Amino acid sequence: MTSLLVTGGAGFIGANFVQYWATNYADDSIVVLDALTYAGNQASLEPVASHEGYRFVHGDIRDRELVTKLLVDDKVDTIVHFAAESHVDRSILEPDAFIRTNVTGTYDLLEVVRDVWLGRDDAPASHRFHHVSTDEVYGTLDPDDAAFTEETPYAPNSPYAASKAASDHIVRSYHHTYGLQVTTSNCSNNYGRYQFPEKLIPLMIVNALTGKPLPVYGDGSNIRDWLYVDDHCRGIDQVIRKGRIGETYNIGGNCERDNISIVKEICSLIDQRFGNDSELSAVYKECPAASGKSTDSLITFVKDRPGHDWRYAIDASKIESELEFAPQEIFESGLTKTLAWLLENEPWWRAVMDGSYRDWIDTQYQS
Ligand code: NAD
Ligand code: DAU
């Protein structure tokens, strides 16, 4: 049995991961530690609230006393470290929190882990620290460049990417210097249920439903590799169970898409849904599809993100061959599921679109 600590478990991927783990490893205990920043939402953990062995702790990864107590009291032997500031645009406007949580916070966590797991007689017989990172550490690609491998040199271009790169290096050093049993995964763009509507896909869906402009940066030609969140959770599981200690694994969806194609696909899915379900027009009166217009009439090209990386692509052959991992969801079905989930869970996204959310949207998208 595993005693798991999930940092950042109330965020998008963390909440999906906790639900995944509780479903697949019902006997394990799961402690979620989350500071509940604007991106953390305890409502995303409701499906596991009554799961035996689960508990939620509201706290910061930088609180060494609290984290020490958690590790000791719960005899934690496995940590999956999601907690981070994760939005590139916010890192451009306010990098402070990114350095504090992603860099210093990861260091604080590692120091506690080093003390409890490597420095005490009653340490667990075996342990694992899994660090969840991003493909953004590798920088940007030109059209004909080969996809990122685990050997691609780091070249982060945003404060977010730089803070994640720094954390990757610190984690690596704790393995090589102190012998901490670590693994790291660098994943591409996730999408799916519980994603905060500041990120491309949920932002576009929520804006479309509420009749707001769909802000496409630059000319919309930037390319990302997209992975459905359930596949990411399975990938992390595989790395924890079968990955080699000290190794890094890239996780991707084999699914490169440019932004404008994604936004158009969302618009056309919404048009279809409204066409098949007349009740939607009564609920979302502001959506162009409610009055028979095409949702893509909302597409608005806006000023580009500073330092906007042009293309990300993942070479996932290492995790495919070593750990026999392959994504199961194709983009079209994953996007359809994501739209369906947002339509079925309007209270969830309405609740997060509070005053601070509106302030952020006003600041970010002012012309
Ligand atoms: P998110 O912003 O939705 O969630 C982050 C969570 O961390 C929130 O619940 C927040 O409250 C919590 N948190 C922030 N600072 C904290 C602190 N100091 N102490 C404790 N908790 C804190 O992020 P996400 O999209 O779920 O990303 C999770 C992780 O996966 C991040 O490390 C991110 O870099 C990485 N990642 C994300 C993607 C993606 O596409 N979203 C892709 C690859 C990697
Ligand atoms: O690649 C993995 C990374 O993917 C993760 O590490 C990050 O945590 C996650 O936020 C994501 O970063 P991106 O910057 O790629 O995601 P975002 O959803 O912010 O943007 C995706 C693309 O869409 C990007 O090219 C910028 C563009 N975009 C985004 C927003 C929010 C727009 O055109 N308009 C928008 O309003």
Tab-separated table of C-alpha atoms and ligand atoms in Angstrom:
chain	number	residue	atom	x	y	z
A	1	MET	CA	0.000	0.000	0.000
A	2	THR	CA	1.134	3.503	-0.838
A	3	SER	CA	0.803	6.557	1.381
A	4	LEU	CA	0.540	9.344	-1.154
A	5	LEU	CA	0.951	13.093	-0.790
A	6	VAL	CA	-0.298	15.102	-3.762
A	7	THR	CA	0.771	18.749	-3.765
A	8	GLY	CA	-1.460	21.060	-5.794
A	9	GLY	CA	-4.173	18.386	-5.801
A	10	ALA	CA	-6.983	20.956	-5.963
A	11	GLY	CA	-5.730	22.278	-9.310
A	12	PHE	CA	-6.665	21.022	-12.768
A	13	ILE	CA	-4.340	18.053	-13.298
A	14	GLY	CA	-3.902	17.359	-9.582
A	15	ALA	CA	-7.655	16.926	-9.010
A	16	ASN	CA	-7.934	14.604	-12.003
A	17	PHE	CA	-4.931	12.650	-10.730
A	18	VAL	CA	-6.358	12.265	-7.213
A	19	GLN	CA	-9.628	10.950	-8.688
A	20	TYR	CA	-7.677	8.598	-10.953
A	21	TRP	CA	-5.609	7.278	-8.043
A	22	ALA	CA	-8.583	6.828	-5.708
A	23	THR	CA	-10.373	4.862	-8.435
A	24	ASN	CA	-7.455	2.625	-9.337
A	25	TYR	CA	-5.759	2.164	-5.957
A	26	ALA	CA	-8.664	2.221	-3.537
A	27	ASP	CA	-6.656	0.951	-0.541
A	28	ASP	CA	-4.006	3.673	-0.677
A	29	SER	CA	-4.175	6.729	1.552
A	30	ILE	CA	-4.116	10.088	-0.202
A	31	VAL	CA	-3.317	13.423	1.409
A	32	VAL	CA	-3.811	16.509	-0.750
A	33	LEU	CA	-1.826	19.609	0.202
A	34	ASP	CA	-2.978	22.728	-1.596
A	35	ALA	CA	-2.727	26.445	-0.844
A	36	LEU	CA	-6.020	27.090	-2.698
A	37	THR	CA	-4.710	29.951	-4.793
A	38	TYR	CA	-7.137	31.327	-7.403
A	39	ALA	CA	-6.471	28.136	-9.452
A	40	GLY	CA	-7.129	25.696	-6.616
A	41	ASN	CA	-10.699	24.567	-6.105
A	42	GLN	CA	-11.833	22.104	-3.479
A	43	ALA	CA	-15.034	21.533	-5.461
A	44	SER	CA	-12.900	19.646	-7.993
A	45	LEU	CA	-12.172	17.076	-5.280
A	46	GLU	CA	-15.807	16.455	-4.305
A	47	PRO	CA	-15.906	13.056	-6.079
A	48	VAL	CA	-13.242	11.748	-3.640
A	49	ALA	CA	-14.465	13.564	-0.513
A	50	SER	CA	-15.906	10.409	1.032
A	51	HIS	CA	-13.113	8.112	-0.137
A	52	GLU	CA	-11.636	6.254	2.814
A	53	GLY	CA	-8.037	7.262	3.386
A	54	TYR	CA	-8.402	10.644	1.662
A	55	ARG	CA	-7.919	13.941	3.403
A	56	PHE	CA	-7.412	17.520	2.335
A	57	VAL	CA	-4.953	19.870	4.004
A	58	HIS	CA	-5.111	23.568	3.242
A	59	GLY	CA	-1.508	24.727	3.284
A	60	ASP	CA	1.548	25.917	1.428
A	61	ILE	CA	4.408	23.727	0.180
A	62	ARG	CA	6.738	26.371	1.630
A	63	ASP	CA	5.481	25.708	5.167
A	64	ARG	CA	8.253	23.339	6.242
A	65	GLU	CA	6.782	22.661	9.673
A	66	LEU	CA	3.419	21.644	8.217
A	67	VAL	CA	4.933	19.468	5.488
A	68	THR	CA	7.238	17.733	7.988
A	69	LYS	CA	4.272	16.926	10.199
A	70	LEU	CA	2.303	15.564	7.226
A	71	LEU	CA	5.136	13.318	6.093
A	72	VAL	CA	5.711	11.961	9.589
A	73	ASP	CA	2.087	11.625	10.784
A	74	ASP	CA	0.843	10.021	7.559
A	75	LYS	CA	4.029	7.995	6.978
A	76	VAL	CA	4.040	9.354	3.431
A	77	ASP	CA	6.251	7.310	1.089
A	78	THR	CA	5.266	8.810	-2.302
A	79	ILE	CA	4.924	12.454	-3.307
A	80	VAL	CA	3.503	13.639	-6.608
A	81	HIS	CA	4.406	17.307	-6.881
A	82	PHE	CA	1.937	19.297	-9.002
A	83	ALA	CA	1.775	22.496	-6.913
A	84	ALA	CA	2.836	25.432	-9.049
A	85	GLU	CA	1.843	28.691	-10.577
A	86	SER	CA	1.017	27.452	-14.059
A	87	HIS	CA	-0.222	30.225	-16.369
A	88	VAL	CA	2.329	31.732	-18.760
A	89	ASP	CA	0.469	35.040	-19.204
A	90	ARG	CA	0.321	35.599	-15.449
A	91	SER	CA	4.060	34.899	-15.200
A	92	ILE	CA	4.677	37.687	-17.697
A	93	LEU	CA	2.663	40.221	-15.696
A	94	GLU	CA	3.626	39.052	-12.181
A	95	PRO	CA	6.598	36.674	-12.043
A	96	ASP	CA	7.048	36.879	-8.242
A	97	ALA	CA	4.665	34.088	-7.288
A	98	PHE	CA	6.264	31.820	-9.903
A	99	ILE	CA	9.688	32.127	-8.346
A	100	ARG	CA	8.282	31.795	-4.828
A	101	THR	CA	6.213	28.658	-5.420
A	102	ASN	CA	7.834	26.908	-8.370
A	103	VAL	CA	11.463	27.499	-7.408
A	104	THR	CA	11.645	28.249	-3.677
A	105	GLY	CA	8.581	26.111	-2.885
A	106	THR	CA	10.030	23.075	-4.642
A	107	TYR	CA	13.308	23.621	-2.786
A	108	ASP	CA	11.473	23.863	0.570
A	109	LEU	CA	9.616	20.654	-0.175
A	110	LEU	CA	12.815	18.839	-1.124
A	111	GLU	CA	14.548	19.982	2.048
A	112	VAL	CA	11.751	18.546	4.199
A	113	VAL	CA	11.772	15.326	2.193
A	114	ARG	CA	15.547	15.043	2.547
A	115	ASP	CA	15.256	15.444	6.301
A	116	VAL	CA	12.356	13.002	6.803
A	117	TRP	CA	13.166	10.369	4.179
A	118	LEU	CA	16.952	10.401	4.222
A	119	GLY	CA	17.847	11.730	7.669
A	120	ARG	CA	15.704	9.758	10.126
A	121	ASP	CA	15.753	6.198	11.491
A	122	ASP	CA	12.000	5.760	11.073
A	123	ALA	CA	12.030	6.768	7.390
A	124	PRO	CA	9.929	4.614	5.017
A	125	ALA	CA	11.802	1.618	3.594
A	126	SER	CA	11.403	3.000	0.081
A	127	HIS	CA	10.198	6.339	-1.201
A	128	ARG	CA	9.518	8.258	-4.403
A	129	PHE	CA	9.379	11.965	-5.234
A	130	HIS	CA	7.711	12.459	-8.606
A	131	HIS	CA	8.074	15.942	-10.061
A	132	VAL	CA	5.479	17.078	-12.605
A	133	SER	CA	7.003	19.404	-15.177
A	134	THR	CA	6.378	20.798	-18.618
A	135	ASP	CA	7.659	20.691	-22.197
A	136	GLU	CA	8.024	24.494	-22.033
A	137	VAL	CA	11.460	24.074	-20.418
A	138	TYR	CA	12.814	23.109	-23.855
A	139	GLY	CA	11.902	26.442	-25.478
A	140	THR	CA	10.437	26.790	-28.946
A	141	LEU	CA	10.671	24.868	-32.234
A	142	ASP	CA	10.745	25.927	-35.875
A	143	PRO	CA	8.468	24.132	-38.371
A	144	ASP	CA	11.066	21.565	-39.454
A	145	ASP	CA	12.757	21.021	-36.075
A	146	ALA	CA	12.653	17.571	-34.538
A	147	ALA	CA	10.350	17.194	-31.535
A	148	PHE	CA	11.659	17.599	-27.963
A	149	THR	CA	13.420	14.560	-26.543
A	150	GLU	CA	14.626	14.154	-22.964
A	151	GLU	CA	18.083	15.171	-24.269
A	152	THR	CA	16.941	18.488	-25.786
A	153	PRO	CA	18.854	21.305	-24.038
A	154	TYR	CA	16.786	23.487	-21.751
A	155	ALA	CA	15.944	26.923	-23.228
A	156	PRO	CA	13.002	28.360	-21.262
A	157	ASN	CA	11.527	31.572	-22.664
A	158	SER	CA	8.914	32.768	-20.144
A	159	PRO	CA	9.265	33.352	-16.411
A	160	TYR	CA	6.913	30.367	-15.950
A	161	ALA	CA	9.069	28.090	-18.097
A	162	ALA	CA	12.249	29.344	-16.401
A	163	SER	CA	10.805	28.686	-12.951
A	164	LYS	CA	9.830	25.140	-13.950
A	165	ALA	CA	13.277	24.588	-15.498
A	166	ALA	CA	14.900	25.728	-12.248
A	167	SER	CA	12.732	23.328	-10.254
A	168	ASP	CA	13.629	20.438	-12.594
A	169	HIS	CA	17.322	21.110	-12.013
A	170	ILE	CA	16.928	21.290	-8.229
A	171	VAL	CA	15.002	17.997	-8.194
A	172	ARG	CA	17.684	16.385	-10.342
A	173	SER	CA	20.423	17.609	-8.018
A	174	TYR	CA	18.727	16.068	-4.958
A	175	HIS	CA	18.923	12.697	-6.669
A	176	HIS	CA	22.529	12.978	-7.755
A	177	THR	CA	23.813	14.631	-4.584
A	178	TYR	CA	21.740	13.088	-1.799
A	179	GLY	CA	20.382	9.918	-3.400
A	180	LEU	CA	16.739	10.990	-3.227
A	181	GLN	CA	14.600	8.602	-5.317
A	182	VAL	CA	13.149	10.979	-7.886
A	183	THR	CA	11.476	10.821	-11.284
A	184	THR	CA	10.392	13.742	-13.458
A	185	SER	CA	7.898	13.959	-16.301
A	186	ASN	CA	7.766	16.796	-18.841
A	187	CYS	CA	4.355	16.953	-20.420
A	188	SER	CA	2.698	18.875	-23.231
A	189	ASN	CA	-0.537	20.932	-23.097
A	190	ASN	CA	-3.288	19.218	-21.136
A	191	TYR	CA	-7.017	19.769	-21.549
A	192	GLY	CA	-10.129	18.259	-19.981
A	193	ARG	CA	-12.454	18.592	-16.974
A	194	TYR	CA	-11.628	21.016	-14.127
A	195	GLN	CA	-9.237	23.185	-16.180
A	196	PHE	CA	-9.326	26.789	-15.019
A	197	PRO	CA	-10.895	28.996	-17.723
A	198	GLU	CA	-7.798	31.136	-18.178
A	199	LYS	CA	-6.222	28.467	-20.443
A	200	LEU	CA	-6.978	28.351	-24.166
A	201	ILE	CA	-9.596	25.594	-24.447
A	202	PRO	CA	-11.848	26.282	-21.422
A	203	LEU	CA	-11.496	30.051	-21.923
A	204	MET	CA	-12.718	29.783	-25.508
A	205	ILE	CA	-15.623	27.491	-24.571
A	206	VAL	CA	-16.804	29.644	-21.664
A	207	ASN	CA	-16.431	32.865	-23.673
A	208	ALA	CA	-18.329	31.368	-26.608
A	209	LEU	CA	-21.206	30.192	-24.421
A	210	THR	CA	-21.477	33.620	-22.827
A	211	GLY	CA	-21.154	35.535	-26.120
A	212	LYS	CA	-17.755	37.104	-25.352
A	213	PRO	CA	-14.927	37.622	-27.866
A	214	LEU	CA	-12.594	34.661	-28.490
A	215	PRO	CA	-9.145	36.299	-28.130
A	216	VAL	CA	-6.608	34.614	-30.424
A	217	TYR	CA	-3.033	35.828	-29.895
A	218	GLY	CA	-1.148	37.055	-32.988
A	219	ASP	CA	-2.284	35.255	-36.126
A	220	GLY	CA	-3.244	32.026	-34.341
A	221	SER	CA	-0.515	30.004	-36.048
A	222	ASN	CA	1.288	28.913	-32.856
A	223	ILE	CA	1.346	25.167	-32.390
A	224	ARG	CA	0.985	23.081	-29.245
A	225	ASP	CA	0.879	19.327	-28.657
A	226	TRP	CA	-2.372	18.401	-26.863
A	227	LEU	CA	-2.947	15.599	-24.376
A	228	TYR	CA	-6.214	14.688	-22.663
A	229	VAL	CA	-5.722	14.960	-18.904
A	230	ASP	CA	-6.677	11.320	-18.190
A	231	ASP	CA	-3.793	10.216	-20.395
A	232	HIS	CA	-1.401	12.434	-18.450
A	233	CYS	CA	-2.574	10.856	-15.180
A	234	ARG	CA	-1.969	7.364	-16.581
A	235	GLY	CA	1.442	8.445	-17.833
A	236	ILE	CA	2.482	9.701	-14.399
A	237	ASP	CA	1.228	6.465	-12.858
A	238	GLN	CA	3.371	4.463	-15.282
A	239	VAL	CA	6.443	6.541	-14.448
A	240	ILE	CA	5.889	6.084	-10.712
A	241	ARG	CA	5.345	2.330	-11.026
A	242	LYS	CA	7.778	1.389	-13.781
A	243	GLY	CA	10.075	4.361	-14.404
A	244	ARG	CA	13.785	4.271	-13.656
A	245	ILE	CA	14.921	6.305	-10.648
A	246	GLY	CA	16.641	9.561	-11.585
A	247	GLU	CA	15.152	9.524	-15.089
A	248	THR	CA	13.058	12.054	-16.955
A	249	TYR	CA	10.173	11.026	-19.251
A	250	ASN	CA	8.482	13.209	-21.851
A	251	ILE	CA	4.711	12.711	-22.095
A	252	GLY	CA	2.825	13.940	-25.153
A	253	GLY	CA	-0.276	13.387	-27.217
A	254	ASN	CA	1.186	13.017	-30.735
A	255	CYS	CA	-1.298	15.753	-31.487
A	256	GLU	CA	0.117	18.994	-32.893
A	257	ARG	CA	-2.535	21.620	-33.633
A	258	ASP	CA	-2.352	25.337	-34.351
A	259	ASN	CA	-4.404	27.582	-32.091
A	260	ILE	CA	-6.754	28.950	-34.728
A	261	SER	CA	-7.748	25.422	-35.827
A	262	ILE	CA	-8.584	24.546	-32.240
A	263	VAL	CA	-10.691	27.662	-31.741
A	264	LYS	CA	-12.559	26.981	-35.004
A	265	GLU	CA	-13.113	23.350	-33.972
A	266	ILE	CA	-14.569	24.508	-30.647
A	267	CYS	CA	-16.898	26.914	-32.491
A	268	SER	CA	-18.101	24.231	-34.834
A	269	LEU	CA	-18.694	21.755	-31.952
A	270	ILE	CA	-20.748	24.407	-30.161
A	271	ASP	CA	-22.776	25.120	-33.321
A	272	GLN	CA	-23.499	21.391	-33.635
A	273	ARG	CA	-24.506	21.014	-29.958
A	274	PHE	CA	-26.890	23.981	-30.157
A	275	GLY	CA	-28.308	22.602	-33.414
A	276	ASN	CA	-29.076	19.280	-31.713
A	277	ASP	CA	-30.344	20.621	-28.396
A	278	SER	CA	-32.813	23.531	-28.446
A	279	GLU	CA	-32.660	23.877	-24.632
A	280	LEU	CA	-29.096	25.198	-24.875
A	281	SER	CA	-30.316	28.271	-26.778
A	282	ALA	CA	-32.599	29.147	-23.872
A	283	VAL	CA	-29.763	28.764	-21.327
A	284	TYR	CA	-26.968	30.486	-23.287
A	285	LYS	CA	-28.869	33.264	-25.049
A	286	GLU	CA	-25.711	35.314	-25.676
A	287	CYS	CA	-23.992	32.561	-27.674
A	288	PRO	CA	-24.299	33.328	-31.414
A	289	ALA	CA	-25.424	29.727	-32.003
A	290	ALA	CA	-28.524	30.465	-29.903
A	291	SER	CA	-29.765	32.766	-32.680
A	292	GLY	CA	-28.595	30.578	-35.551
A	293	LYS	CA	-25.337	32.482	-36.147
A	294	SER	CA	-21.946	30.876	-36.403
A	295	THR	CA	-19.969	30.908	-33.130
A	296	ASP	CA	-16.759	31.690	-35.023
A	297	SER	CA	-18.121	35.218	-35.532
A	298	LEU	CA	-16.714	35.829	-32.013
A	299	ILE	CA	-13.098	35.135	-33.049
A	300	THR	CA	-10.990	38.235	-32.402
A	301	PHE	CA	-7.272	38.477	-33.140
A	302	VAL	CA	-5.527	40.323	-30.290
A	303	LYS	CA	-1.971	41.442	-29.569
A	304	ASP	CA	0.481	38.587	-29.232
A	305	ARG	CA	1.898	37.209	-25.995
A	306	PRO	CA	5.426	38.651	-25.433
A	307	GLY	CA	8.070	36.007	-26.208
A	308	HIS	CA	5.332	33.675	-27.459
A	309	ASP	CA	6.859	30.242	-28.163
A	310	TRP	CA	5.941	29.258	-31.687
A	311	ARG	CA	5.775	25.493	-31.566
A	312	TYR	CA	5.995	22.654	-29.042
A	313	ALA	CA	6.194	19.008	-30.067
A	314	ILE	CA	6.993	15.969	-27.935
A	315	ASP	CA	9.010	12.942	-28.953
A	316	ALA	CA	7.451	10.413	-26.595
A	317	SER	CA	9.395	7.386	-27.813
A	318	LYS	CA	11.156	6.865	-24.456
A	319	ILE	CA	7.981	6.458	-22.402
A	320	GLU	CA	6.384	4.478	-25.244
A	321	SER	CA	9.187	1.953	-25.512
A	322	GLU	CA	10.343	1.746	-21.876
A	323	LEU	CA	7.009	1.982	-20.102
A	324	GLU	CA	4.632	0.930	-22.891
A	325	PHE	CA	2.642	4.114	-22.500
A	326	ALA	CA	0.527	5.572	-25.310
A	327	PRO	CA	-2.294	8.120	-25.124
A	328	GLN	CA	-5.763	6.617	-25.518
A	329	GLU	CA	-7.929	9.669	-26.208
A	330	ILE	CA	-7.937	11.299	-29.639
A	331	PHE	CA	-8.249	15.085	-29.766
A	332	GLU	CA	-11.681	15.232	-31.374
A	333	SER	CA	-13.316	12.977	-28.755
A	334	GLY	CA	-11.397	14.631	-25.905
A	335	LEU	CA	-12.568	18.069	-27.009
A	336	THR	CA	-16.165	16.841	-27.326
A	337	LYS	CA	-15.979	15.409	-23.787
A	338	THR	CA	-14.506	18.660	-22.469
A	339	LEU	CA	-17.321	20.727	-23.989
A	340	ALA	CA	-19.907	18.267	-22.630
A	341	TRP	CA	-18.362	18.458	-19.140
A	342	LEU	CA	-18.426	22.266	-19.112
A	343	LEU	CA	-22.056	22.257	-20.281
A	344	GLU	CA	-22.965	19.816	-17.504
A	345	ASN	CA	-20.962	21.630	-14.838
A	346	GLU	CA	-21.865	25.278	-15.281
A	347	PRO	CA	-21.911	25.937	-11.489
A	348	TRP	CA	-18.257	24.828	-11.308
A	349	TRP	CA	-17.023	27.387	-13.849
A	350	ARG	CA	-19.436	30.143	-12.797
A	351	ALA	CA	-18.068	29.840	-9.248
A	352	VAL	CA	-14.453	30.410	-10.296
A	353	MET	CA	-15.316	33.400	-12.506
A	354	ASP	CA	-15.450	35.689	-9.471
A	355	GLY	CA	-14.179	39.244	-8.995
A	356	SER	CA	-10.480	38.339	-9.181
A	357	TYR	CA	-11.103	36.317	-12.354
A	358	ARG	CA	-12.862	39.268	-13.981
A	359	ASP	CA	-10.042	41.615	-12.889
A	360	TRP	CA	-7.519	39.264	-14.517
A	361	ILE	CA	-9.478	39.060	-17.786
A	362	ASP	CA	-9.812	42.874	-17.885
A	363	THR	CA	-6.062	43.359	-17.297
A	364	GLN	CA	-4.897	40.634	-19.681
A	365	TYR	CA	-7.174	41.418	-22.603
A	366	GLN	CA	-7.216	45.235	-22.477
A	367	SER	CA	-6.526	46.535	-25.986
B	1	NAD	P1	-3.227	24.655	-11.815
B	1	NAD	O1	-2.793	26.064	-11.840
B	1	NAD	O2	-4.583	24.285	-12.292
B	1	NAD	O3	-3.108	24.086	-10.312
B	1	NAD	C1	-2.019	24.383	-9.479
B	1	NAD	C2	-2.425	24.038	-8.051
B	1	NAD	O4	-1.302	24.315	-7.193
B	1	NAD	C3	-3.593	24.873	-7.524
B	1	NAD	O5	-4.546	24.034	-6.887
B	1	NAD	C4	-2.945	25.830	-6.522
B	1	NAD	O6	-3.813	26.200	-5.471
B	1	NAD	C5	-1.771	24.979	-6.035
B	1	NAD	N1	-0.682	25.802	-5.492
B	1	NAD	C6	-0.104	26.905	-6.062
B	1	NAD	N2	0.859	27.385	-5.250
B	1	NAD	C7	0.907	26.562	-4.162
B	1	NAD	C8	1.714	26.516	-2.998
B	1	NAD	N3	2.672	27.439	-2.762
B	1	NAD	N4	1.507	25.541	-2.088
B	1	NAD	C9	0.533	24.603	-2.311
B	1	NAD	N5	-0.266	24.597	-3.383
B	1	NAD	C10	-0.076	25.555	-4.314
B	1	NAD	O7	-2.103	23.863	-12.591
B	1	NAD	P2	-2.198	22.567	-13.533
B	1	NAD	O8	-2.493	22.987	-14.892
B	1	NAD	O9	-3.026	21.560	-12.859
B	1	NAD	O10	-0.660	22.106	-13.502
B	1	NAD	C11	-0.199	21.240	-12.468
B	1	NAD	C12	1.278	20.966	-12.680
B	1	NAD	O11	1.478	20.368	-13.956
B	1	NAD	C13	2.155	22.211	-12.652
B	1	NAD	O12	3.353	21.901	-11.995
B	1	NAD	C14	2.404	22.511	-14.134
B	1	NAD	O13	3.640	23.164	-14.301
B	1	NAD	C15	2.425	21.119	-14.704
B	1	NAD	N6	2.017	21.005	-16.120
B	1	NAD	C16	0.828	21.538	-16.538
B	1	NAD	C17	0.438	21.360	-17.867
B	1	NAD	C18	-0.863	21.916	-18.389
B	1	NAD	O14	-1.106	21.855	-19.599
B	1	NAD	N7	-1.744	22.430	-17.562
B	1	NAD	C19	1.282	20.668	-18.745
B	1	NAD	C20	2.496	20.154	-18.282
B	1	NAD	C21	2.838	20.319	-16.949
B	2	DAU	O1	3.084	23.032	-22.761
B	2	DAU	C1	2.663	22.777	-21.452
B	2	DAU	C2	2.123	24.055	-20.853
B	2	DAU	O2	0.864	24.284	-21.482
B	2	DAU	C3	1.966	24.004	-19.343
B	2	DAU	O3	3.230	23.874	-18.754
B	2	DAU	C4	1.295	25.280	-18.827
B	2	DAU	O4	1.061	25.179	-17.432
B	2	DAU	C5	-0.027	25.448	-19.542
B	2	DAU	O5	-0.628	26.673	-19.149
B	2	DAU	C6	0.174	25.435	-21.058
B	2	DAU	O6	0.884	26.621	-21.495
B	2	DAU	P1	0.450	27.411	-22.830
B	2	DAU	O7	0.931	28.798	-22.729
B	2	DAU	O8	0.794	26.634	-24.048
B	2	DAU	O9	-1.156	27.330	-22.649
B	2	DAU	P2	-2.322	28.400	-22.870
B	2	DAU	O10	-3.609	27.656	-22.727
B	2	DAU	O11	-2.134	29.609	-22.023
B	2	DAU	O12	-2.128	28.811	-24.380
B	2	DAU	C7	-2.162	27.853	-25.423
B	2	DAU	C8	-1.917	28.583	-26.725
B	2	DAU	O13	-3.040	29.433	-26.986
B	2	DAU	C9	-0.706	29.494	-26.693
B	2	DAU	O14	-0.069	29.480	-27.965
B	2	DAU	C10	-1.285	30.871	-26.415
B	2	DAU	C11	-2.645	30.817	-27.081
B	2	DAU	N1	-3.705	31.622	-26.435
B	2	DAU	C12	-3.911	31.472	-25.107
B	2	DAU	C13	-4.887	32.211	-24.466
B	2	DAU	C14	-5.106	32.069	-22.980
B	2	DAU	C15	-4.474	32.482	-27.191
B	2	DAU	O15	-4.312	32.600	-28.415
B	2	DAU	N2	-5.436	33.223	-26.571
B	2	DAU	C16	-5.673	33.142	-25.229
B	2	DAU	O16	-6.561	33.870	-24.704
